[in-house]
């Protein structure tokens, strides 16, 4: 998911997706909180789906976002919070960029 977000933002910087390993294998996962780790993975998938839907809106993309948000809600609320916060930031800064 992190690699897809990086490629969506800038395809030439795909090498930065190595940083995503920090999200994939973390201390929380080692302690056995797999739902939290799943929510982090879903967080990036939701963000990537949202950026694609902003670029080319369709009902199927919005349905996919709704499905992913339900999955992330069932996984862990922290991932849902981060996903919603990321979506708000993307919308805010896109609007700010297009305003100036």
Short mmCIF file of C-alpha atoms in Angstrom, two decimals:
data_model
loop_
_atom_site.label_atom_id
_atom_site.label_comp_id
_atom_site.label_asym_id
_atom_site.label_seq_id
_atom_site.Cartn_x
_atom_site.Cartn_y
_atom_site.Cartn_z
CA UNK A 1 0.00 0.00 0.00
CA UNK A 2 2.78 2.44 0.86
CA UNK A 3 4.49 1.78 -2.47
CA UNK A 4 1.26 2.54 -4.34
CA UNK A 5 0.87 5.83 -2.47
CA UNK A 6 4.45 6.85 -3.31
CA UNK A 7 4.01 5.94 -6.98
CA UNK A 8 0.67 7.81 -7.09
CA UNK A 9 2.37 10.97 -5.82
CA UNK A 10 5.54 10.74 -7.91
CA UNK A 11 6.40 7.68 -10.04
CA UNK A 12 10.11 8.56 -10.16
CA UNK A 13 10.46 8.24 -6.38
CA UNK A 14 9.35 4.60 -6.09
CA UNK A 15 12.67 3.79 -4.43
CA UNK A 16 11.39 5.59 -1.31
CA UNK A 17 8.93 2.77 -0.75
CA UNK A 18 11.65 0.97 1.19
CA UNK A 19 10.62 3.21 4.11
CA UNK A 20 7.34 1.28 4.17
CA UNK A 21 9.15 -1.64 5.80
CA UNK A 22 9.12 0.40 9.01
CA UNK A 23 5.32 0.28 8.91
CA UNK A 24 5.18 -3.38 7.91
CA UNK A 25 7.42 -4.83 10.62
CA UNK A 26 7.10 -2.81 13.79
CA UNK A 27 7.21 -3.28 17.56
CA UNK A 28 3.42 -3.41 17.88
CA UNK A 29 3.27 -6.35 15.44
CA UNK A 30 5.99 -8.17 17.36
CA UNK A 31 3.94 -7.84 20.54
CA UNK A 32 1.03 -9.62 18.85
CA UNK A 33 -1.28 -6.75 17.92
CA UNK A 34 -1.93 -7.93 14.39
CA UNK A 35 -5.16 -5.95 14.01
CA UNK A 36 -3.23 -2.73 14.50
CA UNK A 37 -0.70 -3.82 11.86
CA UNK A 38 -3.54 -4.66 9.45
CA UNK A 39 -5.05 -1.24 10.03
CA UNK A 40 -1.75 0.41 9.07
CA UNK A 41 -1.65 -1.60 5.83
CA UNK A 42 -5.26 -0.69 5.05
CA UNK A 43 -4.52 2.95 5.85
CA UNK A 44 -2.23 3.26 2.84
CA UNK A 45 -4.63 1.36 0.59
CA UNK A 46 -7.44 3.75 1.56
CA UNK A 47 -5.21 6.77 0.91
CA UNK A 48 -4.17 5.46 -2.50
CA UNK A 49 -7.78 4.69 -3.44
CA UNK A 50 -8.83 8.17 -2.34
CA UNK A 51 -6.13 9.87 -4.42
CA UNK A 52 -7.17 7.84 -7.47
CA UNK A 53 -10.82 8.78 -6.87
CA UNK A 54 -9.88 12.46 -6.71
CA UNK A 55 -8.05 12.12 -10.01
CA UNK A 56 -10.79 10.20 -11.82
CA UNK A 57 -14.07 9.95 -9.87
CA UNK A 58 -16.39 6.98 -10.36
CA UNK A 59 -18.94 5.10 -8.29
CA UNK A 60 -16.82 1.96 -8.26
CA UNK A 61 -13.90 3.82 -6.71
CA UNK A 62 -16.16 5.32 -4.05
CA UNK A 63 -17.58 1.88 -3.37
CA UNK A 64 -14.05 0.53 -2.97
CA UNK A 65 -13.22 3.34 -0.55
CA UNK A 66 -16.35 2.57 1.48
CA UNK A 67 -15.45 -1.12 1.57
CA UNK A 68 -11.88 -0.36 2.66
CA UNK A 69 -13.11 2.04 5.35
CA UNK A 70 -15.38 -0.68 6.72
CA UNK A 71 -12.46 -3.12 6.75
CA UNK A 72 -10.20 -0.63 8.48
CA UNK A 73 -12.94 0.08 11.03
CA UNK A 74 -13.15 -3.62 11.80
CA UNK A 75 -9.35 -3.91 12.02
CA UNK A 76 -8.49 -1.12 14.48
CA UNK A 77 -9.69 2.44 15.22
CA UNK A 78 -6.18 3.92 15.14
CA UNK A 79 -5.79 3.05 11.46
CA UNK A 80 -9.23 4.48 10.76
CA UNK A 81 -8.26 7.73 12.49
CA UNK A 82 -5.02 7.98 10.51
CA UNK A 83 -6.84 7.20 7.24
CA UNK A 84 -9.49 9.87 7.86
CA UNK A 85 -6.83 12.37 8.94
CA UNK A 86 -4.82 11.66 5.79
CA UNK A 87 -7.88 12.10 3.58
CA UNK A 88 -8.71 15.43 5.26
CA UNK A 89 -5.10 16.61 4.79
CA UNK A 90 -5.07 15.60 1.11
CA UNK A 91 -8.36 17.38 0.45
CA UNK A 92 -7.28 20.48 2.39
CA UNK A 93 -3.90 20.85 0.72
CA UNK A 94 -5.30 20.07 -2.72
CA UNK A 95 -7.88 22.80 -2.23
CA UNK A 96 -5.24 25.17 -0.87
CA UNK A 97 -2.96 24.45 -3.84
CA UNK A 98 -5.72 24.99 -6.39
CA UNK A 99 -6.82 28.19 -4.62
CA UNK A 100 -3.41 29.86 -4.89
#
